[in-house]
Amino acid sequence: MFLLFTFYFYFLMRSIQDAFPLLQSPKKIFITTHHKPDGDAIGSMLGLYYYLVKKGHAVTPVSPCELPEFLMWIPGVDQLLNWEAQPKRGQQALAEADLIFCVDFNDFNRTKFIEGALNAATQPKIMIDHHLMPKPVWDYGMSIPEKSSTCEMVYDFINLCNDNALIDTQIAECLYTGVLTDTGSFRFPVTSASVHAMVADLKHKGLEHAAIHEHIYDSWSEGRMRFLGYVLTEKMEVFHDQGAALIALSRKDMGMYDTQSGDTEGLVNYPLSIAGIKFATLITERNDEVKLSFRSKGSFDVSAFARQYFEGGGHFNASGGRSKASLRETITYFKKILSEIRPANEEDHTNN
Ligand code: 5GP
Ligand code: MN
C-alpha cells in the first residue's frame, strides 16, 4: 500500500531538477510553511528566502501565523509576512507570484489559513519536505522522509544548484536552526553522517552555533520554567505497563503561569527520558480544537497512530493530530486506545 502510494505520488510530482529552468530568470516567488511554525519550518523558509534573493528573485516568505518567541531572533524575521494578521497582503503576494515554494509540510491543510488559497492557485508549486505520505498536489519537489529536517534538504537543494559558495552566515544560521531542533540537538536516529558534514560546512561559512543554542534553549521566561515544573509534577501520567506517558493540558492549566504561545513546545519529549517509556503524548486544549502531539523512541510508528486515530500524520517517531471532541472525551478515547496497544513491546526498529 505504502509502495503503491509512493509510486502514485512520484508519477505526479516531477523532480526538483525539472523546476530548474523556471528559476533561470528572475521570478516573483511566494514561499510558505506550516501553521504554528517550528524551527525547521522557519529556518528552511528563511534559508531558502536568502538563497533565492541572492539568485536575483523577488521573494515573499509567508508564515500562516505569528512565530513562537524562541524564533524571534532569526535572520530575516522582519521580512516575514504573517497571513493570519494580514490576509489581504498575503493574498496579493500569492496572486502576484510566478512560483510557489512550500517547505516542511506535505498537505495544504497544514497551512490552515492558506489552504484555500493554495488550492486555488494555478502557478507551479514546488515542495521541499521530509514528512511521510505527501499529498499529490505539487508539480515539482523533493519529498524524502529519511532526511533529518527540511533545512538539510534546502542545503541539498542549494548544492544541487551548484551554489554552495552562496551559503553565507545568515543562510547558515537559518539552516542550522532547523537541523538543530528537528534532530533534538543531534540525538535522534535521523542524525546521519551527512547532517554532521553539513554542520561542519556551515561552521566554515561562519556559523556560531553556541549563540543559536542559547537563543533557542536558554531564553525561557521564569513562568515557562515554573510551568514545566507544574506540568511534570501534576499533569504527567505514566503507564509503565504500556511504556507510555500522557500529559493533558486544559486552557486553564496553560493560563496558570503567564505562559505564551510556544511554551508547550518540547513538553512532549520529557516523558521519553524515563527509562522504559517509548511513547509520549501531549494533549492540549485550544480554542477551536484539541491538539495532540506524539513522540516515540524505537519501533512504535506514531505517524500511523496519528493517521489512524486522530486525523493527523507526520514522521515515524514524531507526529501530531487533532480531535473535535472535548478535552475530557479526547483523554478518555486516547486511554481506551492505549489500553489496547503495547507500544513498548514492538521490536526495535533500526533507523539511519
Ligand atoms: P508537533 O507535535 O510538533 O505539532 O508535530 C510533530 C510532527 O507531526 C511535525 O512534523 C508535524 O508536521 C506533524 N504534525 C503535527 N500535527 C499534524 C497534523 O495534524 N497532521 C499531520 N499530517 N501532521 C501533523
Ligand atoms: Mn521538519
mmCIF file of C-alpha atoms and ligand atoms in Angstrom:
data_model
loop_
_atom_site.group_PDB
_atom_site.id
_atom_site.type_symbol
_atom_site.label_atom_id
_atom_site.label_comp_id
_atom_site.label_asym_id
_atom_site.label_seq_id
_atom_site.Cartn_x
_atom_site.Cartn_y
_atom_site.Cartn_z
ATOM 1 C CA MET A 1 0.000 0.000 0.000
ATOM 2 C CA PHE A 2 2.765 2.395 1.032
ATOM 3 C CA LEU A 3 4.782 1.497 -2.070
ATOM 4 C CA LEU A 4 1.755 1.961 -4.307
ATOM 5 C CA PHE A 5 1.128 5.360 -2.799
ATOM 6 C CA THR A 6 4.763 6.322 -3.245
ATOM 7 C CA PHE A 7 4.666 5.342 -6.922
ATOM 8 C CA TYR A 8 1.417 7.240 -7.432
ATOM 9 C CA PHE A 9 2.927 10.285 -5.839
ATOM 10 C CA TYR A 10 6.191 10.205 -7.733
ATOM 11 C CA PHE A 11 4.403 9.808 -11.037
ATOM 12 C CA LEU A 12 2.524 13.001 -10.377
ATOM 13 C CA MET A 13 5.287 15.136 -8.867
ATOM 14 C CA ARG A 14 8.287 15.883 -11.053
ATOM 15 C CA SER A 15 11.761 16.102 -9.574
ATOM 16 C CA ILE A 16 13.024 19.431 -8.326
ATOM 17 C CA GLN A 17 15.678 19.446 -11.070
ATOM 18 C CA ASP A 18 12.841 19.694 -13.594
ATOM 19 C CA ALA A 19 11.949 23.030 -11.995
ATOM 20 C CA PHE A 20 15.440 24.498 -12.501
ATOM 21 C CA PRO A 21 14.542 26.071 -15.906
ATOM 22 C CA LEU A 22 11.804 28.035 -14.125
ATOM 23 C CA LEU A 23 14.487 29.598 -11.923
ATOM 24 C CA GLN A 24 16.776 30.652 -14.785
ATOM 25 C CA SER A 25 15.350 34.181 -14.963
ATOM 26 C CA PRO A 26 14.261 36.473 -12.093
ATOM 27 C CA LYS A 27 10.869 35.457 -10.744
ATOM 28 C CA LYS A 28 8.389 36.568 -8.114
ATOM 29 C CA ILE A 29 8.331 33.771 -5.578
ATOM 30 C CA PHE A 30 5.933 33.075 -2.718
ATOM 31 C CA ILE A 31 7.303 30.747 -0.010
ATOM 32 C CA THR A 32 5.258 29.363 2.801
ATOM 33 C CA THR A 33 5.352 26.770 5.546
ATOM 34 C CA HIS A 34 3.056 25.112 8.069
ATOM 35 C CA HIS A 35 0.767 26.640 10.690
ATOM 36 C CA LYS A 36 2.323 27.097 14.146
ATOM 37 C CA PRO A 37 5.766 27.028 12.533
ATOM 38 C CA ASP A 38 8.700 25.459 14.371
ATOM 39 C CA GLY A 39 12.461 25.910 13.975
ATOM 40 C CA ASP A 40 12.647 23.736 10.866
ATOM 41 C CA ALA A 41 9.693 25.471 9.200
ATOM 42 C CA ILE A 42 11.034 28.995 9.703
ATOM 43 C CA GLY A 43 14.705 28.063 9.275
ATOM 44 C CA SER A 44 14.075 26.324 5.953
ATOM 45 C CA MET A 45 11.791 29.095 4.693
ATOM 46 C CA LEU A 46 14.234 31.901 5.518
ATOM 47 C CA GLY A 47 17.325 29.956 4.417
ATOM 48 C CA LEU A 48 15.624 29.373 1.074
ATOM 49 C CA TYR A 49 14.459 33.005 1.037
ATOM 50 C CA TYR A 50 18.016 34.384 1.364
ATOM 51 C CA TYR A 51 19.319 31.963 -1.248
ATOM 52 C CA LEU A 52 16.630 32.816 -3.817
ATOM 53 C CA VAL A 53 17.122 36.561 -3.201
ATOM 54 C CA LYS A 54 20.848 36.093 -3.881
ATOM 55 C CA LYS A 55 19.871 34.459 -7.173
ATOM 56 C CA GLY A 56 18.007 37.637 -8.169
ATOM 57 C CA HIS A 57 14.412 36.661 -7.407
ATOM 58 C CA ALA A 58 11.814 38.805 -5.624
ATOM 59 C CA VAL A 59 10.730 36.624 -2.732
ATOM 60 C CA THR A 60 7.971 36.917 -0.134
ATOM 61 C CA PRO A 61 8.246 34.487 2.801
ATOM 62 C CA VAL A 62 4.830 33.968 4.391
ATOM 63 C CA SER A 63 4.065 32.402 7.754
ATOM 64 C CA PRO A 64 0.470 31.272 8.277
ATOM 65 C CA CYS A 65 0.501 32.838 11.749
ATOM 66 C CA GLU A 66 2.765 34.509 14.310
ATOM 67 C CA LEU A 67 6.077 32.927 15.332
ATOM 68 C CA PRO A 68 6.882 31.467 18.732
ATOM 69 C CA GLU A 69 9.060 33.739 20.889
ATOM 70 C CA PHE A 70 12.090 31.415 20.693
ATOM 71 C CA LEU A 71 12.451 32.167 16.966
ATOM 72 C CA MET A 72 12.108 35.939 17.059
ATOM 73 C CA TRP A 73 15.882 36.428 16.711
ATOM 74 C CA ILE A 74 16.325 34.515 13.442
ATOM 75 C CA PRO A 75 17.782 36.398 10.437
ATOM 76 C CA GLY A 76 15.004 37.531 8.097
ATOM 77 C CA VAL A 77 12.254 37.517 10.722
ATOM 78 C CA ASP A 78 11.490 41.149 9.791
ATOM 79 C CA GLN A 79 10.868 40.076 6.181
ATOM 80 C CA LEU A 80 8.089 37.658 7.094
ATOM 81 C CA LEU A 81 4.504 38.320 6.191
ATOM 82 C CA ASN A 82 2.002 36.955 8.725
ATOM 83 C CA TRP A 83 -1.004 35.688 6.723
ATOM 84 C CA GLU A 84 -3.344 35.494 9.688
ATOM 85 C CA ALA A 85 -2.627 39.121 10.643
ATOM 86 C CA GLN A 86 -2.545 40.454 7.061
ATOM 87 C CA PRO A 87 -4.572 38.118 4.840
ATOM 88 C CA LYS A 88 -5.067 40.734 2.080
ATOM 89 C CA ARG A 89 -1.331 41.302 1.725
ATOM 90 C CA GLY A 90 -0.845 37.539 1.726
ATOM 91 C CA GLN A 91 -3.465 37.054 -0.983
ATOM 92 C CA GLN A 92 -1.852 39.799 -3.045
ATOM 93 C CA ALA A 93 1.650 38.317 -2.739
ATOM 94 C CA LEU A 94 0.281 34.948 -3.796
ATOM 95 C CA ALA A 95 -1.666 36.412 -6.735
ATOM 96 C CA GLU A 96 1.436 38.271 -7.990
ATOM 97 C CA ALA A 97 3.791 35.291 -7.654
ATOM 98 C CA ASP A 98 5.126 33.343 -10.651
ATOM 99 C CA LEU A 99 6.118 30.373 -8.482
ATOM 100 C CA ILE A 100 5.211 28.907 -5.117
ATOM 101 C CA PHE A 101 7.641 27.103 -2.799
ATOM 102 C CA CYS A 102 6.256 25.096 0.143
ATOM 103 C CA VAL A 103 8.621 23.896 2.848
ATOM 104 C CA ASP A 104 8.256 21.480 5.771
ATOM 105 C CA PHE A 105 4.716 20.278 5.129
ATOM 106 C CA ASN A 106 3.065 17.715 2.880
ATOM 107 C CA ASP A 107 -0.629 18.625 2.794
ATOM 108 C CA PHE A 108 -2.079 22.097 2.141
ATOM 109 C CA ASN A 109 -4.296 21.700 5.217
ATOM 110 C CA ARG A 110 -1.142 22.015 7.377
ATOM 111 C CA THR A 111 -1.107 25.743 6.481
ATOM 112 C CA LYS A 112 -4.580 26.224 7.992
ATOM 113 C CA PHE A 113 -5.413 29.794 6.840
ATOM 114 C CA ILE A 114 -3.613 29.482 3.475
ATOM 115 C CA GLU A 115 -5.095 26.117 2.475
ATOM 116 C CA GLY A 116 -7.927 27.515 0.315
ATOM 117 C CA ALA A 117 -5.656 29.994 -1.463
ATOM 118 C CA LEU A 118 -3.052 27.293 -2.229
ATOM 119 C CA ASN A 119 -5.740 25.003 -3.593
ATOM 120 C CA ALA A 120 -6.980 27.773 -5.867
ATOM 121 C CA ALA A 121 -3.508 28.948 -7.003
ATOM 122 C CA THR A 122 -2.581 27.932 -10.548
ATOM 123 C CA GLN A 123 1.149 28.797 -10.521
ATOM 124 C CA PRO A 124 3.732 25.962 -10.467
ATOM 125 C CA LYS A 125 4.117 24.636 -6.923
ATOM 126 C CA ILE A 126 7.395 23.229 -5.618
ATOM 127 C CA MET A 127 7.712 21.325 -2.333
ATOM 128 C CA ILE A 128 10.724 20.579 -0.157
ATOM 129 C CA ASP A 129 9.711 18.334 2.726
ATOM 130 C CA HIS A 130 10.504 15.246 4.804
ATOM 131 C CA HIS A 131 7.096 14.132 6.156
ATOM 132 C CA LEU A 132 5.689 10.706 5.356
ATOM 133 C CA MET A 133 2.917 10.256 2.781
ATOM 134 C CA PRO A 134 2.746 13.568 0.935
ATOM 135 C CA LYS A 135 -0.450 14.583 -0.856
ATOM 136 C CA PRO A 136 -0.027 14.588 -4.660
ATOM 137 C CA VAL A 137 -0.716 18.315 -5.032
ATOM 138 C CA TRP A 138 2.704 19.697 -6.005
ATOM 139 C CA ASP A 139 4.127 19.969 -9.526
ATOM 140 C CA TYR A 140 7.798 19.616 -8.564
ATOM 141 C CA GLY A 141 9.699 18.792 -5.462
ATOM 142 C CA MET A 142 11.770 16.750 -3.080
ATOM 143 C CA SER A 143 9.989 14.507 -0.580
ATOM 144 C CA ILE A 144 12.498 12.455 1.431
ATOM 145 C CA PRO A 145 11.223 11.138 4.792
ATOM 146 C CA GLU A 146 14.695 9.816 5.698
ATOM 147 C CA LYS A 147 16.041 13.363 5.858
ATOM 148 C CA SER A 148 16.612 14.858 9.304
ATOM 149 C CA SER A 149 14.955 18.135 8.503
ATOM 150 C CA THR A 150 13.704 20.350 5.722
ATOM 151 C CA CYS A 151 16.683 22.594 6.465
ATOM 152 C CA GLU A 152 19.013 19.752 5.461
ATOM 153 C CA MET A 153 17.016 19.432 2.243
ATOM 154 C CA VAL A 154 17.291 23.158 1.473
ATOM 155 C CA TYR A 155 21.051 22.748 1.930
ATOM 156 C CA ASP A 156 20.941 19.791 -0.510
ATOM 157 C CA PHE A 157 18.860 21.862 -2.930
ATOM 158 C CA ILE A 158 21.377 24.728 -2.902
ATOM 159 C CA ASN A 159 24.170 22.198 -3.553
ATOM 160 C CA LEU A 160 22.156 20.590 -6.355
ATOM 161 C CA CYS A 161 22.036 24.044 -7.930
ATOM 162 C CA ASN A 162 25.867 24.155 -7.614
ATOM 163 C CA ASP A 163 25.590 27.182 -5.371
ATOM 164 C CA ASN A 164 27.336 26.050 -2.180
ATOM 165 C CA ALA A 165 29.513 29.164 -2.434
ATOM 166 C CA LEU A 166 26.421 31.353 -1.970
ATOM 167 C CA ILE A 167 25.777 29.990 1.529
ATOM 168 C CA ASP A 168 26.683 32.823 3.878
ATOM 169 C CA THR A 169 26.428 33.219 7.643
ATOM 170 C CA GLN A 170 22.760 34.231 7.527
ATOM 171 C CA ILE A 171 21.743 31.212 5.462
ATOM 172 C CA ALA A 172 23.898 29.008 7.696
ATOM 173 C CA GLU A 173 22.137 30.317 10.824
ATOM 174 C CA CYS A 174 18.704 29.680 9.354
ATOM 175 C CA LEU A 175 19.544 26.148 8.195
ATOM 176 C CA TYR A 176 21.313 25.218 11.427
ATOM 177 C CA THR A 177 18.214 26.221 13.406
ATOM 178 C CA GLY A 178 16.011 23.595 11.770
ATOM 179 C CA VAL A 179 18.609 20.840 11.803
ATOM 180 C CA LEU A 180 19.225 21.501 15.476
ATOM 181 C CA THR A 181 15.561 21.483 16.508
ATOM 182 C CA ASP A 182 14.349 18.629 14.266
ATOM 183 C CA THR A 183 17.140 16.277 15.368
ATOM 184 C CA GLY A 184 16.612 17.024 19.079
ATOM 185 C CA SER A 185 20.075 18.593 19.184
ATOM 186 C CA PHE A 186 21.625 15.827 17.045
ATOM 187 C CA ARG A 187 20.373 12.916 19.140
ATOM 188 C CA PHE A 188 17.538 11.328 17.123
ATOM 189 C CA PRO A 189 18.367 8.384 14.828
ATOM 190 C CA VAL A 190 17.793 10.549 11.724
ATOM 191 C CA THR A 191 21.018 12.393 12.538
ATOM 192 C CA SER A 192 23.072 10.904 9.728
ATOM 193 C CA ALA A 193 26.703 11.466 8.834
ATOM 194 C CA SER A 194 25.539 13.911 6.162
ATOM 195 C CA VAL A 195 23.910 16.059 8.872
ATOM 196 C CA HIS A 196 27.234 16.390 10.672
ATOM 197 C CA ALA A 197 29.047 17.023 7.377
ATOM 198 C CA MET A 198 26.564 19.791 6.618
ATOM 199 C CA VAL A 199 27.086 21.379 10.022
ATOM 200 C CA ALA A 200 30.859 21.244 9.521
ATOM 201 C CA ASP A 201 30.381 23.080 6.231
ATOM 202 C CA LEU A 202 28.094 25.659 7.896
ATOM 203 C CA LYS A 203 30.807 26.239 10.519
ATOM 204 C CA HIS A 204 33.205 27.038 7.674
ATOM 205 C CA LYS A 205 30.658 29.613 6.458
ATOM 206 C CA GLY A 206 30.853 31.465 9.780
ATOM 207 C CA LEU A 207 28.130 29.761 11.808
ATOM 208 C CA GLU A 208 28.330 30.464 15.554
ATOM 209 C CA HIS A 209 26.360 27.539 16.860
ATOM 210 C CA ALA A 210 26.574 28.319 20.596
ATOM 211 C CA ALA A 211 24.702 31.593 20.148
ATOM 212 C CA ILE A 212 21.883 29.772 18.363
ATOM 213 C CA HIS A 213 21.566 27.166 21.122
ATOM 214 C CA GLU A 214 21.311 29.996 23.614
ATOM 215 C CA HIS A 215 18.605 31.800 21.614
ATOM 216 C CA ILE A 216 16.546 28.637 21.303
ATOM 217 C CA TYR A 217 17.056 26.804 24.583
ATOM 218 C CA ASP A 218 18.145 29.406 27.136
ATOM 219 C CA SER A 219 15.583 32.097 26.514
ATOM 220 C CA TRP A 220 12.758 30.870 28.730
ATOM 221 C CA SER A 221 10.730 33.169 30.932
ATOM 222 C CA GLU A 222 10.627 32.302 34.617
ATOM 223 C CA GLY A 223 6.920 31.486 34.150
ATOM 224 C CA ARG A 224 7.693 28.926 31.480
ATOM 225 C CA MET A 225 10.224 27.160 33.702
ATOM 226 C CA ARG A 226 7.757 27.034 36.611
ATOM 227 C CA PHE A 227 5.030 25.852 34.233
ATOM 228 C CA LEU A 228 7.290 22.939 33.209
ATOM 229 C CA GLY A 229 7.706 22.026 36.886
ATOM 230 C CA TYR A 230 3.952 22.106 37.376
ATOM 231 C CA VAL A 231 3.289 20.013 34.281
ATOM 232 C CA LEU A 232 5.790 17.300 35.201
ATOM 233 C CA THR A 233 4.675 17.160 38.822
ATOM 234 C CA GLU A 234 0.925 17.494 38.448
ATOM 235 C CA LYS A 235 -0.071 16.692 34.899
ATOM 236 C CA MET A 236 2.073 13.810 33.686
ATOM 237 C CA GLU A 237 0.554 10.325 33.884
ATOM 238 C CA VAL A 238 2.868 7.366 33.388
ATOM 239 C CA PHE A 239 1.623 3.966 32.222
ATOM 240 C CA HIS A 240 4.647 1.773 32.896
ATOM 241 C CA ASP A 241 2.975 -1.409 31.633
ATOM 242 C CA GLN A 242 2.429 0.162 28.245
ATOM 243 C CA GLY A 243 5.720 2.057 28.232
ATOM 244 C CA ALA A 244 3.670 5.196 27.693
ATOM 245 C CA ALA A 245 3.037 8.594 29.248
ATOM 246 C CA LEU A 246 0.409 11.277 28.806
ATOM 247 C CA ILE A 247 0.317 14.989 29.553
ATOM 248 C CA ALA A 248 -3.084 16.614 29.053
ATOM 249 C CA LEU A 249 -3.429 20.380 29.479
ATOM 250 C CA SER A 250 -6.601 22.425 29.604
ATOM 251 C CA ARG A 251 -6.754 26.087 28.678
ATOM 252 C CA LYS A 252 -6.938 26.787 32.407
ATOM 253 C CA ASP A 253 -3.676 24.899 33.006
ATOM 254 C CA MET A 254 -1.992 26.936 30.315
ATOM 255 C CA GLY A 255 -3.203 30.193 31.853
ATOM 256 C CA MET A 256 -1.701 29.474 35.256
ATOM 257 C CA TYR A 257 1.889 30.633 34.780
ATOM 258 C CA ASP A 258 1.575 33.517 32.380
ATOM 259 C CA THR A 259 2.545 31.156 29.584
ATOM 260 C CA GLN A 260 2.683 32.238 25.961
ATOM 261 C CA SER A 261 2.082 30.591 22.629
ATOM 262 C CA GLY A 262 5.017 28.226 22.109
ATOM 263 C CA ASP A 263 5.576 27.462 25.798
ATOM 264 C CA THR A 264 4.186 23.947 25.385
ATOM 265 C CA GLU A 265 6.857 23.336 22.715
ATOM 266 C CA GLY A 266 9.033 20.373 23.668
ATOM 267 C CA LEU A 267 6.926 19.294 26.669
ATOM 268 C CA VAL A 268 6.002 16.079 24.904
ATOM 269 C CA ASN A 269 9.634 14.932 24.871
ATOM 270 C CA TYR A 270 10.199 14.922 28.631
ATOM 271 C CA PRO A 271 8.467 11.616 29.473
ATOM 272 C CA LEU A 272 10.736 9.824 26.984
ATOM 273 C CA SER A 273 13.629 10.429 29.389
ATOM 274 C CA ILE A 274 12.014 7.990 31.846
ATOM 275 C CA ALA A 275 13.532 4.518 31.487
ATOM 276 C CA GLY A 276 11.146 2.194 29.655
ATOM 277 C CA ILE A 277 8.911 4.944 28.248
ATOM 278 C CA LYS A 278 8.750 4.639 24.470
ATOM 279 C CA PHE A 279 5.601 6.573 23.648
ATOM 280 C CA ALA A 280 4.696 10.060 24.885
ATOM 281 C CA THR A 281 1.580 12.060 24.175
ATOM 282 C CA LEU A 282 0.717 15.694 24.834
ATOM 283 C CA ILE A 283 -2.923 16.738 24.544
ATOM 284 C CA THR A 284 -3.647 20.475 24.592
ATOM 285 C CA GLU A 285 -6.971 22.221 24.559
ATOM 286 C CA ARG A 286 -7.054 25.010 22.004
ATOM 287 C CA ASN A 287 -9.818 27.486 21.223
ATOM 288 C CA ASP A 288 -11.244 25.614 18.260
ATOM 289 C CA GLU A 289 -9.986 22.031 18.694
ATOM 290 C CA VAL A 290 -7.963 19.656 20.803
ATOM 291 C CA LYS A 291 -4.409 19.167 19.536
ATOM 292 C CA LEU A 292 -2.369 16.033 20.065
ATOM 293 C CA SER A 293 1.408 15.582 19.777
ATOM 294 C CA PHE A 294 3.019 12.160 19.737
ATOM 295 C CA ARG A 295 6.655 11.130 20.144
ATOM 296 C CA SER A 296 8.197 7.679 20.287
ATOM 297 C CA LYS A 297 11.557 6.004 20.642
ATOM 298 C CA GLY A 298 12.319 2.906 18.617
ATOM 299 C CA SER A 299 9.786 0.921 16.638
ATOM 300 C CA PHE A 300 6.406 2.381 17.507
ATOM 301 C CA ASP A 301 5.134 4.277 14.442
ATOM 302 C CA VAL A 302 3.385 7.376 15.778
ATOM 303 C CA SER A 303 2.743 8.690 12.280
ATOM 304 C CA ALA A 304 0.494 5.678 11.574
ATOM 305 C CA PHE A 305 -1.046 6.056 15.045
ATOM 306 C CA ALA A 306 -1.896 9.730 14.389
ATOM 307 C CA ARG A 307 -3.353 8.921 10.978
ATOM 308 C CA GLN A 308 -5.427 6.017 12.266
ATOM 309 C CA TYR A 309 -6.964 7.660 15.333
ATOM 310 C CA PHE A 310 -6.520 11.445 15.215
ATOM 311 C CA GLU A 311 -6.757 12.716 11.590
ATOM 312 C CA GLY A 312 -3.057 13.518 11.690
ATOM 313 C CA GLY A 313 0.324 12.343 10.466
ATOM 314 C CA GLY A 314 3.969 13.337 10.495
ATOM 315 C CA HIS A 315 7.087 11.240 10.996
ATOM 316 C CA PHE A 316 7.701 7.728 12.300
ATOM 317 C CA ASN A 317 8.862 8.982 15.730
ATOM 318 C CA ALA A 318 7.157 12.414 15.846
ATOM 319 C CA SER A 319 3.635 13.164 14.764
ATOM 320 C CA GLY A 320 0.518 15.110 15.571
ATOM 321 C CA GLY A 321 -3.216 15.105 15.152
ATOM 322 C CA ARG A 322 -6.448 16.696 16.308
ATOM 323 C CA SER A 323 -9.798 15.942 17.839
ATOM 324 C CA LYS A 324 -13.093 17.771 17.607
ATOM 325 C CA ALA A 325 -14.323 16.159 20.838
ATOM 326 C CA SER A 326 -13.877 17.879 24.212
ATOM 327 C CA LEU A 327 -10.605 17.591 26.107
ATOM 328 C CA ARG A 328 -12.143 15.163 28.583
ATOM 329 C CA GLU A 329 -13.631 12.958 25.830
ATOM 330 C CA THR A 330 -10.358 13.004 23.924
ATOM 331 C CA ILE A 331 -8.452 11.839 27.013
ATOM 332 C CA THR A 332 -10.952 9.000 27.560
ATOM 333 C CA TYR A 333 -10.748 7.955 23.900
ATOM 334 C CA PHE A 334 -6.937 8.084 23.984
ATOM 335 C CA LYS A 335 -6.719 5.963 27.137
ATOM 336 C CA LYS A 336 -9.069 3.401 25.636
ATOM 337 C CA ILE A 337 -6.821 3.060 22.583
ATOM 338 C CA LEU A 338 -3.742 2.934 24.796
ATOM 339 C CA SER A 339 -5.186 0.051 26.804
ATOM 340 C CA GLU A 340 -5.409 -1.951 23.576
ATOM 341 C CA ILE A 341 -1.859 -1.420 22.283
ATOM 342 C CA ARG A 342 1.652 -2.187 23.551
ATOM 343 C CA PRO A 343 3.983 0.497 22.177
ATOM 344 C CA ALA A 344 6.962 -0.587 24.300
ATOM 345 C CA ASN A 345 6.794 -4.192 23.094
ATOM 346 C CA GLU A 346 7.273 -3.544 19.401
ATOM 347 C CA GLU A 347 10.525 -4.885 18.073
ATOM 348 C CA ASP A 348 13.340 -2.414 17.920
ATOM 349 C CA HIS A 349 13.421 -0.617 14.679
ATOM 350 C CA THR A 350 16.759 0.332 13.180
ATOM 351 C CA ASN A 351 16.969 3.711 11.676
ATOM 352 C CA ASN A 352 19.636 5.540 9.737
HETATM 353 P P1 5GP B 1 4.079 18.619 16.715
HETATM 354 O O1 5GP B 1 3.781 17.597 17.749
HETATM 355 O O2 5GP B 1 5.396 19.269 16.939
HETATM 356 O O3 5GP B 1 2.953 19.575 16.484
HETATM 357 O O4 5GP B 1 4.213 17.826 15.367
HETATM 358 C C1 5GP B 1 5.109 16.771 15.200
HETATM 359 C C2 5GP B 1 5.189 16.414 13.759
HETATM 360 O O5 5GP B 1 3.935 15.926 13.295
HETATM 361 C C3 5GP B 1 5.538 17.576 12.886
HETATM 362 O O6 5GP B 1 6.478 17.138 11.958
HETATM 363 C C4 5GP B 1 4.254 17.966 12.225
HETATM 364 O O7 5GP B 1 4.481 18.428 10.948
HETATM 365 C C5 5GP B 1 3.431 16.696 12.230
HETATM 366 N N1 5GP B 1 2.043 17.028 12.534
HETATM 367 C C6 5GP B 1 1.583 17.665 13.636
HETATM 368 N N2 5GP B 1 0.246 17.812 13.599
HETATM 369 C C7 5GP B 1 -0.159 17.252 12.437
HETATM 370 C C8 5GP B 1 -1.447 17.092 11.817
HETATM 371 O O8 5GP B 1 -2.482 17.487 12.335
HETATM 372 N N3 5GP B 1 -1.447 16.459 10.605
HETATM 373 C C9 5GP B 1 -0.310 15.997 10.016
HETATM 374 N N4 5GP B 1 -0.408 15.392 8.830
HETATM 375 N N5 5GP B 1 0.896 16.129 10.571
HETATM 376 C C10 5GP B 1 0.990 16.742 11.766
HETATM 377 MN MN MN B 2 10.672 19.466 9.799
#
